[in-house]
Amino acid sequence: MKKGVFKSIFVIAAVVLAGTAFAADLSTSDAKALLQKVDDSTSFYGTDFGANYSLVQEKPGQGKSTTTVVMYRRDDSDAYTILITGPEKDRGKGYVQFDNNIWFYDPSDRQFVFTSSKDSVGGTNATPADFTPQHYSKNYKVDKAERTKVGKLECVQLTLTATSKNVNYPTIKLWVTEADGLIRMKEDYSLSGQLLRTTAIPSYQIFKNHSVPSKMVVVDNLRGKKINGKMQYEQTQITISNISFDKQKDSVFTKKYVEMMSK
């Protein structure tokens, strides 16, 4: 894998920070409508979704490691199952969400434990929330909406503040292409305003009229080290393949299925 792919997020961030607005800010109603479009673009209602995910983590000075997972989603009932298929030491671990609860299964002790959408998937910088539908319009208000650019893409930068306690981050910034509502970049902040994570989605693939990310890069802005005098952060590149919108059996979204597939 080329190093340039991992460095791409820093190039994008630099362009955003250096960019200037090229048109008037959005009205409140237009900003709300765009945020709803963002939610719609991350959801696959009326169908199930399945895909393979390759998560390549890079730790500065320590090299790379790869985790592979298969995921199934049923957004109509807010249910999903994530099965870790590699490396061998993690194979059989998995997550299942139903009834607004997320459970993690470890085959070593054959037990399910309650977890959250911020849990690290296989020790990478990715979380289950990175693979699931978003509900920004329900849980956040738009504080600011201004047009800018990410690289050559004309985007709207939305600054969101949480209106619900049931969110992972109190403040989020999104860079969204206005015509399709697709997220191109996201920053997650703490209550004190510290940048925690940066996510770039450089490309999407169209499958059965749905837009699915081809690649994502997640940077942990709290975990890193200086190498040759420059700060480098841990990051994980996610590649999504083998997409399917076929109907899944109801049993796929159960603890029993996760336990069965771990054997």
One Martini backbone bead per residue (centre of mass of N, CA, C, O) as a GRO file, in nm:
protein
  263
    1MET     BB    1   0.096   0.036   0.022
    2LYS     BB    2   0.077   0.359  -0.015
    3LYS     BB    3   0.180   0.634   0.160
    4GLY     BB    4  -0.003   0.851   0.022
    5VAL     BB    5  -0.272   0.759   0.140
    6PHE     BB    6  -0.208   0.830   0.441
    7LYS     BB    7  -0.135   1.141   0.370
    8SER     BB    8  -0.401   1.264   0.250
    9ILE     BB    9  -0.538   1.387   0.503
   10PHE     BB   10  -0.330   1.619   0.541
   11VAL     BB   11  -0.383   1.757   0.276
   12ILE     BB   12  -0.680   1.813   0.318
   13ALA     BB   13  -0.654   1.977   0.579
   14ALA     BB   14  -0.476   2.201   0.463
   15VAL     BB   15  -0.679   2.301   0.253
   16VAL     BB   16  -0.907   2.374   0.445
   17LEU     BB   17  -0.747   2.578   0.626
   18ALA     BB   18  -0.673   2.758   0.361
   19GLY     BB   19  -0.946   2.812   0.291
   20THR     BB   20  -1.217   2.985   0.127
   21ALA     BB   21  -1.490   3.130   0.074
   22PHE     BB   22  -1.710   3.126  -0.240
   23ALA     BB   23  -1.976   3.187  -0.073
   24ALA     BB   24  -2.247   3.206   0.079
   25ASP     BB   25  -2.401   3.129   0.335
   26LEU     BB   26  -2.625   2.936   0.477
   27SER     BB   27  -2.919   2.887   0.563
   28THR     BB   28  -3.093   2.740   0.804
   29SER     BB   29  -3.276   2.566   0.621
   30ASP     BB   30  -3.050   2.460   0.432
   31ALA     BB   31  -2.879   2.326   0.653
   32LYS     BB   32  -3.093   2.125   0.750
   33ALA     BB   33  -3.136   1.988   0.477
   34LEU     BB   34  -2.843   1.890   0.446
   35LEU     BB   35  -2.831   1.717   0.703
   36GLN     BB   36  -3.050   1.522   0.607
   37LYS     BB   37  -2.891   1.428   0.358
   38VAL     BB   38  -2.664   1.300   0.516
   39ASP     BB   39  -2.830   1.087   0.656
   40ASP     BB   40  -2.939   0.953   0.395
   41SER     BB   41  -2.648   0.876   0.275
   42THR     BB   42  -2.590   0.666   0.535
   43SER     BB   43  -2.855   0.516   0.447
   44PHE     BB   44  -3.044   0.181   0.409
   45TYR     BB   45  -3.348   0.180   0.331
   46GLY     BB   46  -3.529  -0.115   0.242
   47THR     BB   47  -3.248  -0.263   0.312
   48ASP     BB   48  -2.982  -0.455   0.310
   49PHE     BB   49  -2.631  -0.480   0.428
   50GLY     BB   50  -2.309  -0.575   0.279
   51ALA     BB   51  -1.951  -0.619   0.379
   52ASN     BB   52  -1.610  -0.573   0.331
   53TYR     BB   53  -1.332  -0.505   0.562
   54SER     BB   54  -1.024  -0.318   0.548
   55LEU     BB   55  -0.786  -0.265   0.821
   56VAL     BB   56  -0.516  -0.033   0.810
   57GLN     BB   57  -0.272   0.009   1.046
   58GLU     BB   58  -0.076   0.301   1.156
   59LYS     BB   59   0.218   0.316   1.352
   60PRO     BB   60   0.447   0.513   1.451
   61GLY     BB   61   0.737   0.311   1.422
   62GLN     BB   62   0.556   0.011   1.380
   63GLY     BB   63   0.374  -0.001   1.144
   64LYS     BB   64   0.158  -0.255   1.011
   65SER     BB   65  -0.193  -0.362   1.028
   66THR     BB   66  -0.451  -0.621   0.975
   67THR     BB   67  -0.809  -0.599   0.954
   68THR     BB   68  -1.094  -0.815   0.918
   69VAL     BB   69  -1.438  -0.767   0.804
   70VAL     BB   70  -1.787  -0.836   0.847
   71MET     BB   71  -2.097  -0.675   0.741
   72TYR     BB   72  -2.433  -0.616   0.877
   73ARG     BB   73  -2.735  -0.436   0.775
   74ARG     BB   74  -3.046  -0.289   0.940
   75ASP     BB   75  -3.179   0.021   0.935
   76ASP     BB   76  -3.484  -0.013   1.004
   77SER     BB   77  -3.377  -0.152   1.304
   78ASP     BB   78  -3.094  -0.075   1.404
   79ALA     BB   79  -2.903  -0.314   1.281
   80TYR     BB   80  -2.597  -0.512   1.356
   81THR     BB   81  -2.305  -0.698   1.221
   82ILE     BB   82  -1.969  -0.780   1.343
   83LEU     BB   83  -1.700  -0.971   1.192
   84ILE     BB   84  -1.400  -1.107   1.276
   85THR     BB   85  -1.148  -1.261   1.041
   86GLY     BB   86  -0.889  -1.075   1.112
   87PRO     BB   87  -0.675  -1.201   1.272
   88GLU     BB   88  -0.646  -1.496   1.432
   89LYS     BB   89  -0.656  -1.372   1.729
   90ASP     BB   90  -0.957  -1.227   1.641
   91ARG     BB   91  -1.114  -1.449   1.547
   92GLY     BB   92  -1.472  -1.428   1.633
   93LYS     BB   93  -1.513  -1.161   1.688
   94GLY     BB   94  -1.793  -0.935   1.792
   95TYR     BB   95  -2.087  -0.749   1.684
   96VAL     BB   96  -2.416  -0.647   1.824
   97GLN     BB   97  -2.720  -0.477   1.722
   98PHE     BB   98  -3.006  -0.427   1.944
   99ASP     BB   99  -3.225  -0.249   2.115
  100ASN     BB  100  -2.998  -0.018   2.166
  101ASN     BB  101  -2.768  -0.242   2.179
  102ILE     BB  102  -2.418  -0.329   2.243
  103TRP     BB  103  -2.231  -0.626   2.159
  104PHE     BB  104  -1.951  -0.815   2.275
  105TYR     BB  105  -1.755  -1.090   2.140
  106ASP     BB  106  -1.557  -1.352   2.306
  107PRO     BB  107  -1.440  -1.673   2.245
  108SER     BB  108  -1.246  -1.724   2.491
  109ASP     BB  109  -1.519  -1.683   2.704
  110ARG     BB  110  -1.808  -1.684   2.585
  111GLN     BB  111  -1.886  -1.365   2.594
  112PHE     BB  112  -2.103  -1.096   2.656
  113VAL     BB  113  -2.057  -0.740   2.625
  114PHE     BB  114  -2.113  -0.430   2.695
  115THR     BB  115  -2.107  -0.154   2.464
  116SER     BB  116  -1.984   0.086   2.223
  117SER     BB  117  -1.948   0.295   1.936
  118LYS     BB  118  -1.635   0.366   2.049
  119ASP     BB  119  -1.520   0.111   1.999
  120SER     BB  120  -1.259  -0.072   1.907
  121VAL     BB  121  -1.172  -0.232   1.610
  122GLY     BB  122  -0.925  -0.446   1.665
  123GLY     BB  123  -0.741  -0.191   1.769
  124THR     BB  124  -0.817   0.033   1.602
  125ASN     BB  125  -0.936   0.358   1.483
  126ALA     BB  126  -1.198   0.217   1.457
  127THR     BB  127  -1.559   0.212   1.466
  128PRO     BB  128  -1.883   0.125   1.447
  129ALA     BB  129  -1.976   0.421   1.370
  130ASP     BB  130  -1.822   0.418   1.085
  131PHE     BB  131  -2.052   0.188   0.963
  132THR     BB  132  -2.302   0.366   1.030
  133PRO     BB  133  -2.565   0.539   1.067
  134GLN     BB  134  -2.670   0.872   1.079
  135HIS     BB  135  -2.814   1.136   1.332
  136TYR     BB  136  -2.772   1.452   1.318
  137SER     BB  137  -3.061   1.591   1.297
  138LYS     BB  138  -3.142   1.472   1.585
  139ASN     BB  139  -2.854   1.544   1.771
  140TYR     BB  140  -2.816   1.824   1.611
  141LYS     BB  141  -2.696   2.153   1.560
  142VAL     BB  142  -2.651   2.432   1.355
  143ASP     BB  143  -2.404   2.683   1.386
  144LYS     BB  144  -2.257   2.638   1.096
  145ALA     BB  145  -2.264   2.748   0.734
  146GLU     BB  146  -2.005   2.704   0.489
  147ARG     BB  147  -1.842   2.770   0.204
  148THR     BB  148  -1.595   2.552   0.052
  149LYS     BB  149  -1.286   2.354   0.034
  150VAL     BB  150  -1.177   2.021  -0.082
  151GLY     BB  151  -0.966   2.088  -0.268
  152LYS     BB  152  -1.176   2.068  -0.556
  153LEU     BB  153  -1.412   2.059  -0.363
  154GLU     BB  154  -1.726   2.172  -0.318
  155CYS     BB  155  -1.829   2.279   0.009
  156VAL     BB  156  -1.984   2.225   0.328
  157GLN     BB  157  -1.944   2.362   0.644
  158LEU     BB  158  -2.040   2.189   0.941
  159THR     BB  159  -2.133   2.303   1.263
  160LEU     BB  160  -2.186   2.091   1.546
  161THR     BB  161  -2.425   2.061   1.820
  162ALA     BB  162  -2.534   1.899   2.076
  163THR     BB  163  -2.882   1.788   2.193
  164SER     BB  164  -2.761   1.518   2.299
  165LYS     BB  165  -2.631   1.260   2.512
  166ASN     BB  166  -2.641   1.031   2.268
  167VAL     BB  167  -2.323   1.090   2.204
  168ASN     BB  168  -1.981   1.090   2.122
  169TYR     BB  169  -1.986   1.404   2.028
  170PRO     BB  170  -2.040   1.745   2.094
  171THR     BB  171  -1.850   1.809   1.838
  172ILE     BB  172  -1.888   1.875   1.479
  173LYS     BB  173  -1.724   1.851   1.158
  174LEU     BB  174  -1.841   1.904   0.822
  175TRP     BB  175  -1.769   1.796   0.483
  176VAL     BB  176  -1.997   1.875   0.214
  177THR     BB  177  -2.159   1.782  -0.064
  178GLU     BB  178  -2.443   1.939  -0.169
  179ALA     BB  179  -2.583   1.761  -0.393
  180ASP     BB  180  -2.541   1.463  -0.214
  181GLY     BB  181  -2.448   1.460   0.102
  182LEU     BB  182  -2.143   1.394   0.118
  183ILE     BB  183  -1.886   1.293   0.307
  184ARG     BB  184  -1.534   1.410   0.314
  185MET     BB  185  -1.519   1.530   0.615
  186LYS     BB  186  -1.419   1.479   0.972
  187GLU     BB  187  -1.461   1.626   1.305
  188ASP     BB  188  -1.379   1.548   1.643
  189TYR     BB  189  -1.492   1.681   1.962
  190SER     BB  190  -1.461   1.804   2.258
  191LEU     BB  191  -1.587   2.003   2.504
  192SER     BB  192  -1.304   2.178   2.499
  193GLY     BB  193  -1.207   2.157   2.172
  194GLN     BB  194  -1.066   1.898   2.109
  195LEU     BB  195  -0.908   1.716   1.882
  196LEU     BB  196  -0.963   1.364   1.816
  197ARG     BB  197  -1.078   1.324   1.510
  198THR     BB  198  -1.008   1.222   1.163
  199THR     BB  199  -1.206   1.205   0.857
  200ALA     BB  200  -1.164   1.057   0.534
  201ILE     BB  201  -1.351   1.059   0.205
  202PRO     BB  202  -1.227   1.030  -0.114
  203SER     BB  203  -1.436   0.786  -0.196
  204TYR     BB  204  -1.697   0.654  -0.407
  205GLN     BB  205  -1.955   0.403  -0.460
  206ILE     BB  206  -2.188   0.275  -0.690
  207PHE     BB  207  -2.478   0.082  -0.561
  208LYS     BB  208  -2.785   0.066  -0.634
  209ASN     BB  209  -2.804   0.393  -0.583
  210HIS     BB  210  -2.566   0.379  -0.380
  211SER     BB  211  -2.345   0.540  -0.152
  212VAL     BB  212  -2.015   0.406  -0.102
  213PRO     BB  213  -1.740   0.382   0.042
  214SER     BB  214  -1.417   0.296  -0.056
  215LYS     BB  215  -1.262   0.499   0.136
  216MET     BB  216  -1.099   0.542   0.460
  217VAL     BB  217  -0.961   0.787   0.702
  218VAL     BB  218  -0.842   0.739   1.038
  219VAL     BB  219  -0.754   0.979   1.290
  220ASP     BB  220  -0.564   0.994   1.587
  221ASN     BB  221  -0.511   1.300   1.766
  222LEU     BB  222  -0.384   1.149   2.047
  223ARG     BB  223  -0.206   0.932   1.876
  224GLY     BB  224   0.152   0.968   1.890
  225LYS     BB  225   0.469   1.074   1.727
  226LYS     BB  226   0.790   1.176   1.695
  227ILE     BB  227   0.942   1.208   1.362
  228ASN     BB  228   1.185   1.398   1.272
  229GLY     BB  229   1.013   1.642   1.426
  230LYS     BB  230   0.734   1.501   1.350
  231MET     BB  231   0.399   1.467   1.381
  232GLN     BB  232   0.248   1.141   1.422
  233TYR     BB  233  -0.045   0.957   1.358
  234GLU     BB  234  -0.269   0.744   1.402
  235GLN     BB  235  -0.397   0.517   1.141
  236THR     BB  236  -0.689   0.413   0.934
  237GLN     BB  237  -0.753   0.216   0.657
  238ILE     BB  238  -1.059   0.182   0.470
  239THR     BB  239  -1.185  -0.096   0.282
  240ILE     BB  240  -1.459  -0.149   0.053
  241SER     BB  241  -1.623  -0.466  -0.023
  242ASN     BB  242  -1.853  -0.679  -0.132
  243ILE     BB  243  -2.127  -0.563  -0.204
  244SER     BB  244  -2.463  -0.584  -0.047
  245PHE     BB  245  -2.848  -0.586  -0.087
  246ASP     BB  246  -2.931  -0.834   0.045
  247LYS     BB  247  -3.125  -1.036   0.208
  248GLN     BB  248  -3.141  -1.119   0.546
  249LYS     BB  249  -3.153  -1.297   0.804
  250ASP     BB  250  -3.268  -1.245   1.118
  251SER     BB  251  -3.035  -1.414   1.264
  252VAL     BB  252  -2.790  -1.223   1.201
  253PHE     BB  253  -2.917  -1.021   1.443
  254THR     BB  254  -2.764  -1.211   1.666
  255LYS     BB  255  -2.598  -1.374   1.910
  256LYS     BB  256  -2.609  -1.660   1.794
  257TYR     BB  257  -2.465  -1.594   1.529
  258VAL     BB  258  -2.196  -1.491   1.641
  259GLU     BB  259  -2.130  -1.752   1.795
  260MET     BB  260  -2.142  -1.945   1.550
  261MET     BB  261  -1.916  -1.784   1.369
  262SER     BB  262  -1.672  -1.839   1.583
  263LYS     BB  263  -1.619  -2.161   1.515
   0.00000   0.00000   0.00000
